[in-house]
Every structure is written in C-alpha cells, then in structure tokens.
Amino acid sequence: AEELQEWLEDVFMEVDYEKALDAADLEEDPRFEQDEADAGSALDEFTYGEMDLAFFLAILRHLDPPPTASFLDIGSGRGQLCLAAARVRPWSACRGVELMPEVLHIGRGALEIADPSLLKTDAAALELLLGDMYAEETQALYTASDVVFVYATCLSSEDGKTLKRLSDALAASLRPGSRVVIVNKELDTSLPFTLTDTLIGPNPDSVNADARAFVYTFEGQ
C-alpha cells in the first residue's frame, strides 16, 4: 500500500490544477440543477473524505472479483480509488462518478498522466464521469457495474446510518448478483440486499472509531 500511495502522490503532483479548474468552470454543475427539495440534502454531502488505501486494497482482495468484472466508485472525488483499483487488478471497466466538477477534473488530469503500462486495467476502460448518484441518468452506470463501492462517511441519512435514498437508486438498477461495499454507512436491507460480510479497518476520519465496510449482494427484485 505504501508503494501505491507514493505512486498516486507522484501522479497527482504532476496534474495541471489550473487547467483542471478551468475545465471545471465549463461544466454544468449538477449540484445546482436539482430542485430545492433535493438541493439542501445534496449540499450536506460536499464534504470531501478519503478512504484508507490499505483498507481499500484489503477489501478488493476479500471480494476477489474476476477480470471480467466492472468497478464503480460512487462519489469518486479526484479518482484516487479508481486509479488504485486499476493499478492492482484487471477490470473490464473501472469508473468513478462524482458530483463536484472541480475534483472530477483533477482526477481526469491524473488519468492523463498515469503511465498505462503500470495499470492492470486497460487505460481505455478507466473513466471518471460527472453525475449525481441519485439522478436517473446515472442508473445505467449501476446496471453496468458488478462491484459498487461507496465511501459513505460524508453522506447524509435520516437515521445517521442507513442510506435509504441511495439504496432505492441502486435497487432500481443493479443486476442480481452485483456486490455493493458501503463504508461507514449501511444499505436498507428491507430491499433485496443481503449483508454477506463486515470488514473492519483504519478510519482516517475518526481517531476514536474503526471504519466498517459492509459488503452486500443484490438479490434482485
């Protein structure tokens, strides 16, 4: 994990941040295309957090998906976990979806710089997309994904732990057998999600509590 972390830091150090932010200015920002009822809850979710990289790699080893599997990181930020996933494993597709254009374009800058010969996933299959995790147009990404990852520490929920709105969005679109990993929040198991594992690891966002990764299988409607 240390070697991978150093590589990621080197890649992001080479990003042209001014160019990335200029590109972000040209985007239509999904944060401000929502109706008022949705905008308030969405604005609560703009806090940026990063997953412990060693724990993330341990989760991927635990899942051990086949090379034909596709990966999606919801709320991918600058795409660090997508790059890490592509560096350590082959995927048929490795995607991230992010609401904030500023960090998305920093990630796209990193993809342009990363040496494709060091990736185990074809660079053409690595993609960072601008979008709202709850939006109808994002549903096709869920349908196309075998492994969905969410670092959910900063996502809001009514009871403080269950992501009911995201659960609804995923249940409407996932294929049976798809797996979902939620870190520090949970899915609504009144929907056809079966909790198969709970993994515990370091939590960069708390000095007092471990991070918990809840692994679900979607059983289908």
C-alpha positions in Angstrom: 0.0 0.0 0.0 2.9 2.4 0.7 4.4 2.0 -2.7 0.9 2.5 -4.3 0.3 5.6 -2.2 3.7 7.1 -3.3 2.8 6.4 -6.9 -0.6 8.1 -6.5 1.0 11.1 -4.8 3.5 11.4 -7.7 0.8 11.3 -10.3 -1.4 13.9 -8.6 1.7 16.2 -8.1 2.0 16.3 -11.9 -1.6 17.4 -12.5 -2.1 20.8 -14.0 -4.5 22.1 -11.4 -5.1 25.4 -13.2 -6.1 23.5 -16.4 -8.4 21.2 -14.4 -10.2 24.1 -12.7 -10.6 25.9 -16.0 -12.2 22.8 -17.4 -14.5 22.5 -14.4 -15.7 26.0 -14.9 -17.1 25.0 -18.3 -19.2 22.2 -16.9 -22.9 22.4 -16.0 -22.7 21.8 -12.3 -25.1 19.0 -11.2 -25.2 20.4 -7.7 -27.3 23.4 -8.9 -29.6 21.6 -11.4 -31.7 19.9 -8.6 -35.0 21.2 -7.3 -35.0 22.9 -3.9 -36.1 19.8 -2.0 -33.1 17.9 -3.2 -30.6 20.7 -3.1 -30.5 21.1 0.6 -29.7 17.4 1.3 -27.1 17.3 -1.5 -25.3 20.4 -0.2 -24.7 18.5 3.1 -22.8 15.8 1.2 -20.0 18.0 -0.3 -17.5 17.3 2.5 -14.5 15.6 0.9 -13.1 12.4 2.6 -10.6 9.9 1.6 -10.5 6.1 2.3 -7.5 4.5 3.9 -5.7 2.9 0.9 -4.5 -0.2 2.7 -8.1 -1.0 3.9 -9.4 -0.4 0.3 -6.9 -2.9 -1.1 -7.8 -5.4 1.6 -11.5 -5.0 0.6 -10.6 -5.7 -3.0 -8.6 -8.8 -2.0 -11.6 -10.0 0.0 -14.0 -9.6 -2.9 -11.6 -11.1 -5.4 -13.7 -10.3 -8.5 -12.9 -11.9 -11.8 -11.1 -9.9 -14.6 -14.5 -9.6 -16.4 -16.0 -7.6 -13.5 -16.7 -3.9 -13.7 -16.0 -1.5 -10.8 -17.8 1.7 -9.9 -16.8 4.2 -7.2 -19.8 6.4 -6.2 -18.6 9.8 -5.1 -15.2 9.2 -6.5 -13.7 12.6 -5.8 -10.4 13.0 -7.7 -10.5 9.4 -8.7 -7.8 8.1 -6.4 -9.5 4.8 -5.6 -10.3 4.2 -9.3 -6.7 4.6 -10.2 -5.7 2.4 -7.3 -8.2 -0.3 -8.3 -6.9 -0.1 -11.9 -3.3 -0.4 -10.8 -3.8 -3.5 -8.7 -6.4 -5.5 -10.6 -7.8 -6.1 -14.1 -11.3 -4.8 -14.7 -13.5 -4.8 -17.8 -14.4 -1.3 -16.8 -13.2 0.9 -13.9 -15.3 4.0 -13.4 -16.0 6.8 -10.9 -18.9 9.1 -10.7 -18.5 12.5 -9.0 -20.8 15.4 -8.4 -18.2 18.1 -8.0 -16.6 19.3 -11.3 -13.5 20.7 -9.5 -12.3 17.5 -8.1 -13.5 15.4 -11.0 -11.3 17.3 -13.5 -8.3 17.0 -11.1 -8.9 13.2 -11.4 -9.2 13.4 -15.2 -5.8 15.2 -15.2 -4.3 12.3 -13.2 -5.7 9.8 -15.6 -4.0 11.6 -18.5 -0.6 11.5 -16.6 -0.7 7.9 -15.2 1.5 5.5 -17.1 -0.8 3.0 -18.7 1.9 0.3 -18.7 1.7 0.3 -14.9 -2.0 -0.4 -14.8 -3.5 -3.9 -14.8 -6.7 -2.5 -16.3 -6.7 -1.2 -19.9 -6.4 2.6 -19.6 -9.3 2.9 -22.1 -11.6 1.2 -19.6 -10.7 3.7 -16.9 -13.2 6.6 -16.8 -14.3 9.4 -14.4 -17.8 10.8 -15.0 -19.7 13.9 -13.8 -23.0 13.0 -12.3 -25.4 12.9 -9.4 -25.6 9.5 -7.7 -29.4 9.9 -7.4 -30.1 11.1 -10.9 -32.0 9.0 -13.4 -29.2 9.2 -16.0 -26.7 7.7 -13.5 -28.8 4.5 -13.3 -27.2 3.0 -16.4 -23.8 3.0 -14.5 -25.3 0.9 -11.7 -26.7 -1.6 -14.2 -23.3 -1.9 -15.9 -21.4 -2.5 -12.6 -20.5 -5.7 -10.8 -18.8 -4.1 -7.9 -20.1 -0.8 -6.5 -18.0 1.0 -3.9 -19.2 3.9 -1.7 -17.0 5.7 0.9 -20.1 7.0 2.7 -18.7 8.7 5.7 -19.9 12.1 4.5 -23.2 11.0 3.0 -26.3 12.2 5.0 -29.0 9.8 6.2 -32.1 10.4 8.2 -31.2 8.0 11.0 -27.4 8.6 10.8 -26.6 5.2 9.3 -28.9 3.9 6.6 -28.7 5.3 3.1 -32.3 4.9 2.1 -32.2 7.1 -0.9 -29.1 5.5 -2.4 -30.5 2.1 -1.5 -33.6 2.9 -3.6 -31.5 4.1 -6.5 -29.3 1.0 -6.5 -32.1 -1.4 -6.1 -33.9 0.1 -9.1 -30.9 -0.6 -11.4 -28.4 -3.2 -10.2 -28.3 -6.6 -11.7 -28.8 -9.7 -9.5 -25.5 -10.8 -8.1 -23.9 -7.4 -8.1 -22.0 -6.5 -4.9 -22.1 -3.2 -3.0 -19.5 -2.1 -0.5 -20.6 0.7 1.8 -18.0 2.2 4.2 -19.3 3.7 7.5 -23.0 3.7 6.5 -25.4 0.8 5.6 -27.9 -0.1 2.9 -31.6 -0.6 3.6 -32.0 -4.4 3.9 -35.8 -4.2 3.6 -34.8 -4.0 -0.1 -33.3 -7.2 -1.7 -29.7 -6.6 -0.3 -28.1 -9.4 1.7 -25.3 -8.4 4.1 -22.6 -11.0 3.5 -19.6 -9.6 5.3 -18.5 -6.8 7.6 -14.8 -5.8 7.4 -13.0 -3.5 9.9 -10.1 -1.3 9.2 -8.4 2.1 9.9 -10.7 5.2 9.8 -8.9 8.4 8.6 -12.0 10.5 9.6 -12.0 9.4 13.2 -9.4 8.9 15.9 -11.9 7.0 18.1 -13.6 4.6 15.8 -12.6 2.0 13.2 -14.0 2.1 9.7 -16.5 -0.6 8.8 -17.1 -1.8 5.3 -20.4 -3.5 4.8 -20.5 -5.9 1.9 -23.9 -6.7 0.3 -25.1 -8.9 -2.5 -28.1 -7.6 -4.5 -30.5 -10.5 -4.9 -32.7 -8.8 -7.5 -36.4 -8.0 -7.4 
